[in-house]
Tab-separated table of C-alpha atoms in Angstrom:
chain	number	residue	atom	x	y	z
X	1	MET	CA	0.030	-0.036	-0.045
X	2	GLY	CA	1.217	3.410	-0.984
X	3	VAL	CA	2.435	5.898	1.567
X	4	ARG	CA	0.524	9.122	2.224
X	5	LEU	CA	3.304	11.787	2.313
X	6	ILE	CA	4.423	15.438	2.015
X	7	VAL	CA	7.638	16.398	0.296
X	8	VAL	CA	9.264	19.425	1.370
X	9	ASP	CA	12.684	20.871	0.284
X	10	ASP	CA	14.582	24.125	0.304
X	11	HIS	CA	14.499	23.929	-3.541
X	12	ARG	CA	11.033	23.563	-5.044
X	13	LEU	CA	12.318	21.899	-8.133
X	14	LEU	CA	13.775	19.122	-6.222
X	15	ALA	CA	10.581	18.700	-4.034
X	16	GLU	CA	8.369	18.492	-7.215
X	17	ALA	CA	10.811	16.219	-8.956
X	18	LEU	CA	10.864	13.709	-5.986
X	19	ALA	CA	6.947	13.929	-5.573
X	20	SER	CA	6.546	13.174	-9.197
X	21	ALA	CA	8.748	10.114	-8.942
X	22	LEU	CA	6.997	8.790	-5.877
X	23	LYS	CA	3.632	9.392	-7.425
X	24	LEU	CA	4.740	7.108	-10.274
X	25	ARG	CA	5.605	4.435	-7.819
X	26	GLY	CA	2.109	4.349	-6.298
X	27	HIS	CA	2.466	6.733	-3.329
X	28	ARG	CA	-0.190	9.605	-2.531
X	29	VAL	CA	1.716	12.849	-2.355
X	30	LEU	CA	-0.510	15.357	-0.564
X	31	ALA	CA	1.801	18.266	-1.191
X	32	ALA	CA	5.216	19.320	-2.462
X	33	ALA	CA	6.501	22.586	-1.325
X	34	ALA	CA	9.557	24.835	-0.531
X	35	PRO	CA	11.131	25.969	1.529
X	36	ALA	CA	11.786	23.383	4.255
X	37	ALA	CA	11.214	26.015	6.989
X	38	GLY	CA	7.452	25.920	6.219
X	39	ALA	CA	7.217	22.135	6.508
X	40	ALA	CA	5.652	22.199	10.080
X	41	GLU	CA	2.680	24.431	9.176
X	42	LEU	CA	1.948	22.159	6.148
X	43	VAL	CA	2.225	18.850	7.996
X	44	VAL	CA	0.257	20.084	10.822
X	45	SER	CA	-2.590	21.008	8.560
X	46	ARG	CA	-2.451	17.860	6.205
X	47	ALA	CA	-1.440	15.243	8.636
X	48	PRO	CA	0.407	12.686	6.319
X	49	GLU	CA	2.009	9.440	7.355
X	50	VAL	CA	5.378	10.527	6.302
X	51	CYS	CA	7.125	13.917	5.745
X	52	LEU	CA	10.281	13.860	3.512
X	53	LEU	CA	12.178	16.987	4.676
X	54	GLY	CA	14.975	17.961	2.361
X	55	THR	CA	17.701	20.370	3.606
X	56	ALA	CA	20.937	21.560	2.048
X	57	ALA	CA	22.300	22.779	5.418
X	58	PRO	CA	21.770	20.434	8.310
X	59	ALA	CA	24.450	22.083	10.313
X	60	GLU	CA	22.737	25.477	10.302
X	61	PRO	CA	21.089	26.457	13.701
X	62	GLY	CA	17.474	25.673	13.650
X	63	ALA	CA	17.508	23.361	10.632
X	64	PHE	CA	15.474	20.727	12.449
X	65	ASP	CA	13.202	23.136	14.365
X	66	PRO	CA	10.260	22.220	12.079
X	67	ILE	CA	10.635	18.639	13.128
X	68	VAL	CA	10.183	19.620	16.736
X	69	ARG	CA	6.963	21.243	16.100
X	70	ILE	CA	5.749	18.467	13.799
X	71	LYS	CA	6.367	15.815	16.551
X	72	ARG	CA	4.688	18.035	19.211
X	73	GLU	CA	1.539	18.673	17.250
X	74	ARG	CA	1.537	15.451	14.935
X	75	PRO	CA	3.476	12.868	16.752
X	76	GLN	CA	2.082	10.136	14.600
X	77	VAL	CA	3.911	11.567	11.444
X	78	ALA	CA	7.253	9.992	10.657
X	79	VAL	CA	9.778	12.571	9.406
X	80	VAL	CA	12.687	11.396	7.241
X	81	VAL	CA	15.525	13.922	6.585
X	82	LEU	CA	17.130	14.101	3.121
X	83	GLY	CA	20.391	15.922	3.216
X	84	PRO	CA	24.101	15.951	2.646
X	85	VAL	CA	26.459	13.835	4.825
X	86	PRO	CA	26.810	15.950	8.103
X	87	SER	CA	29.037	15.277	11.124
X	88	PRO	CA	27.885	12.704	13.608
X	89	ARG	CA	26.520	15.582	15.615
X	90	GLY	CA	24.277	16.667	12.624
X	91	ILE	CA	22.785	13.150	12.294
X	92	ALA	CA	22.265	13.005	16.121
X	93	ALA	CA	20.545	16.493	16.025
X	94	ALA	CA	17.983	15.259	13.491
X	95	PHE	CA	17.244	12.314	15.683
X	96	ALA	CA	17.088	14.470	18.858
X	97	ALA	CA	14.596	16.745	17.114
X	98	GLY	CA	12.338	13.666	16.516
X	99	ALA	CA	13.371	12.485	12.975
X	100	SER	CA	12.601	8.804	12.226
X	101	GLY	CA	15.457	8.612	9.620
X	102	TYR	CA	18.355	10.476	7.728
X	103	VAL	CA	18.986	9.577	4.207
X	104	ARG	CA	21.522	11.061	1.787
X	105	HIS	CA	20.027	13.532	-0.687
X	106	ASP	CA	21.675	11.730	-3.539
X	107	GLU	CA	20.168	8.427	-2.677
X	108	ARG	CA	18.340	6.487	-5.345
X	109	ILE	CA	14.612	6.530	-5.326
X	110	GLU	CA	14.386	3.041	-4.297
X	111	GLY	CA	16.439	3.885	-1.147
X	112	VAL	CA	14.232	6.817	-0.340
X	113	GLU	CA	11.083	4.643	-0.783
X	114	ARG	CA	12.449	2.011	1.598
X	115	ALA	CA	13.209	4.655	4.098
X	116	MET	CA	9.624	6.004	3.949
X	117	ILE	CA	8.024	2.617	4.321
X	118	LYS	CA	10.274	1.702	7.272
X	119	ALA	CA	9.633	5.050	8.959
X	120	ARG	CA	5.880	4.547	8.632
X	121	ALA	CA	6.209	1.112	10.276
X	122	GLY	CA	7.963	2.867	13.339
X	123	GLU	CA	11.577	1.859	12.422
X	124	ALA	CA	14.530	4.224	12.589
X	125	VAL	CA	16.295	4.632	9.280
X	126	VAL	CA	19.880	5.570	8.642
X	127	ALA	CA	21.773	4.764	5.418
X	128	PRO	CA	24.757	2.406	6.082
X	129	GLN	CA	27.014	4.861	4.587
X	130	LEU	CA	26.184	7.600	6.983
X	131	LEU	CA	26.650	5.209	9.880
X	132	GLN	CA	30.175	4.079	8.570
X	133	GLY	CA	30.942	7.743	8.149
X	134	ALA	CA	29.790	8.596	11.645
X	135	PHE	CA	31.690	5.772	13.324
X	136	ALA	CA	34.918	6.675	11.226
X	137	GLU	CA	34.696	10.277	12.437
X	138	LEU	CA	34.092	9.141	16.112
X	139	LEU	CA	36.952	6.628	15.989
X	140	ASN	CA	39.433	9.116	14.269
X	141	PRO	CA	38.273	12.498	15.214
X	142	ALA	CA	39.823	15.492	13.437
X	143	ALA	CA	42.509	17.330	15.339
X	144	GLN	CA	41.114	20.356	17.352
X	145	PRO	CA	42.546	23.655	16.338
X	146	ASP	CA	45.427	24.949	18.446
X	147	ASP	CA	44.448	27.023	21.436
X	148	GLU	CA	46.508	30.139	20.359
X	149	GLY	CA	45.899	32.073	23.595
X	150	GLN	CA	47.114	29.138	25.825
X	151	ARG	CA	50.232	28.732	23.554
X	152	LEU	CA	51.182	32.307	23.799
X	153	LEU	CA	50.622	32.270	27.540
X	154	GLN	CA	53.121	29.617	27.979
X	155	LEU	CA	55.713	31.901	26.342
X	156	LEU	CA	55.461	34.516	28.944
X	157	THR	CA	56.965	34.698	32.551
X	158	PRO	CA	54.642	35.672	35.440
X	159	ARG	CA	56.370	39.117	35.388
X	160	GLU	CA	55.582	39.374	31.735
X	161	ILE	CA	52.057	38.360	32.125
X	162	GLU	CA	51.467	41.215	34.615
X	163	VAL	CA	53.220	43.585	32.099
X	164	LEU	CA	50.973	42.464	29.351
X	165	VAL	CA	47.900	43.135	31.473
X	166	ARG	CA	49.125	46.648	32.212
X	167	VAL	CA	49.943	47.342	28.574
X	168	ALA	CA	46.375	46.248	27.662
X	169	GLU	CA	45.086	48.621	30.257
X	170	GLY	CA	46.893	51.452	28.448
X	171	GLU	CA	49.626	52.016	31.202
X	172	ASP	CA	52.742	53.604	29.865
X	173	THR	CA	56.359	52.607	30.960
X	174	ARG	CA	56.296	55.059	34.052
X	175	LEU	CA	52.972	53.630	35.281
X	176	ILE	CA	54.062	50.137	34.762
X	177	ALA	CA	57.213	50.702	36.737
X	178	ALA	CA	55.335	52.511	39.520
X	179	GLY	CA	52.670	49.716	39.800
X	180	MET	CA	55.077	46.944	39.792
X	181	GLY	CA	57.808	48.597	42.115
X	182	ILE	CA	60.437	48.308	39.450
X	183	ALA	CA	62.711	50.755	37.631
X	184	PRO	CA	61.465	52.235	34.353
X	185	SER	CA	64.359	50.702	32.465
X	186	THR	CA	63.328	47.273	33.770
X	187	ALA	CA	59.689	47.805	32.896
X	188	ARG	CA	60.805	48.890	29.400
X	189	THR	CA	62.933	45.656	29.066
X	190	HIS	CA	59.828	43.643	30.107
X	191	VAL	CA	57.558	45.294	27.537
X	192	GLN	CA	60.142	44.604	24.803
X	193	ARG	CA	60.386	40.987	25.791
X	194	VAL	CA	56.571	40.707	25.731
X	195	LEU	CA	56.311	42.291	22.252
X	196	MET	CA	59.112	40.024	20.869
X	197	LYS	CA	57.561	36.732	22.304
X	198	LEU	CA	54.087	37.706	20.878
X	199	GLY	CA	55.579	38.580	17.577
X	200	VAL	CA	54.101	42.062	17.300
X	201	GLY	CA	55.773	45.403	16.786
X	202	SER	CA	53.667	47.725	19.170
X	203	ARG	CA	51.914	47.737	22.423
X	204	LEU	CA	48.620	48.307	20.669
X	205	GLU	CA	49.251	45.079	18.544
X	206	ALA	CA	50.097	43.152	21.736
X	207	ALA	CA	46.937	44.281	23.306
X	208	ALA	CA	44.757	43.420	20.239
X	209	LEU	CA	46.394	39.973	19.823
X	210	ALA	CA	45.837	39.195	23.636
X	211	ALA	CA	42.208	40.229	23.482
X	212	ARG	CA	41.526	38.338	20.191
X	213	THR	CA	43.090	35.085	21.252
X	214	GLY	CA	41.692	35.028	24.744
X	215	LEU	CA	45.221	35.559	26.238
X	216	LEU	CA	44.288	38.731	28.038
X	217	ASP	CA	41.440	37.027	29.923
X	218	ARG	CA	43.781	34.208	30.951
X	219	ALA	CA	46.597	36.662	31.784
X	220	THR	CA	44.178	38.906	33.853
X	221	ILE	CA	43.190	35.977	35.958
X	222	LEU	CA	46.654	34.622	36.529
X	223	SER	CA	47.944	38.268	37.349
X	224	ALA	CA	45.113	38.716	39.874
X	225	ALA	CA	45.828	35.306	41.458
X	226	ALA	CA	49.578	36.192	41.662
X	227	ALA	CA	48.781	39.455	43.369
X	228	ALA	CA	46.343	37.895	45.831
X	229	ALA	CA	48.992	35.145	46.724
X	230	SER	CA	51.582	37.880	47.161
X	231	ALA	CA	49.321	39.912	49.465
X	232	SER	CA	48.509	36.906	51.681
X	233	ALA	CA	52.097	35.723	52.042
X	234	PRO	CA	53.634	36.666	55.441
X	235	SER	CA	56.161	39.534	55.425
X	236	ALA	CA	59.817	38.829	56.378
X	237	ASP	CA	59.459	40.838	59.696
X	238	GLN	CA	56.435	38.870	61.059
């Protein structure tokens, strides 16, 4: 027996082409529409057995919001997502929203038809290739990008970290020296070392780099902790 369904895709031409192919295979297509963002309203009003939801960007925020509403208002409707191969998190997001299946958007019509029928029967449907890709990524995760702020922080001494914080706050050499209780020449040397280690040519560049990489936040915390520890330490004459 044919499936009563709605086909929705971000591209109307694709939705109509898929709908026509499924009609020829004996299924009852209640509607073919675009964009996918309007799927929920259509499904709630027409109440099909299955909704084929095509999306070109499964990683976009809110991509699966229509599924959440469909399952809330028409829980008996099975939603099968048609989309590109996402990360394992992308597949998980679709199922977390309430999807019954995820099928590659370049799947043959026979594969889409099998997914529809299984989803209508209450089965979860994921193409084997997607599962293989998901397992491969989970077993061999891509290397995380370097934490630039942490790397730069490790180049600096505690004194230089304090100097960087003061530079970012706009203090000149005289104020840095007074605040740290050191000679202006020593303060100037510290500043030059900070600029050299960060690979920048000016105090303004150092402050901008520190803010952009998160180095400044870490440096501020470390500087404050060092100051607190120094204040709480017993003096030599106690």
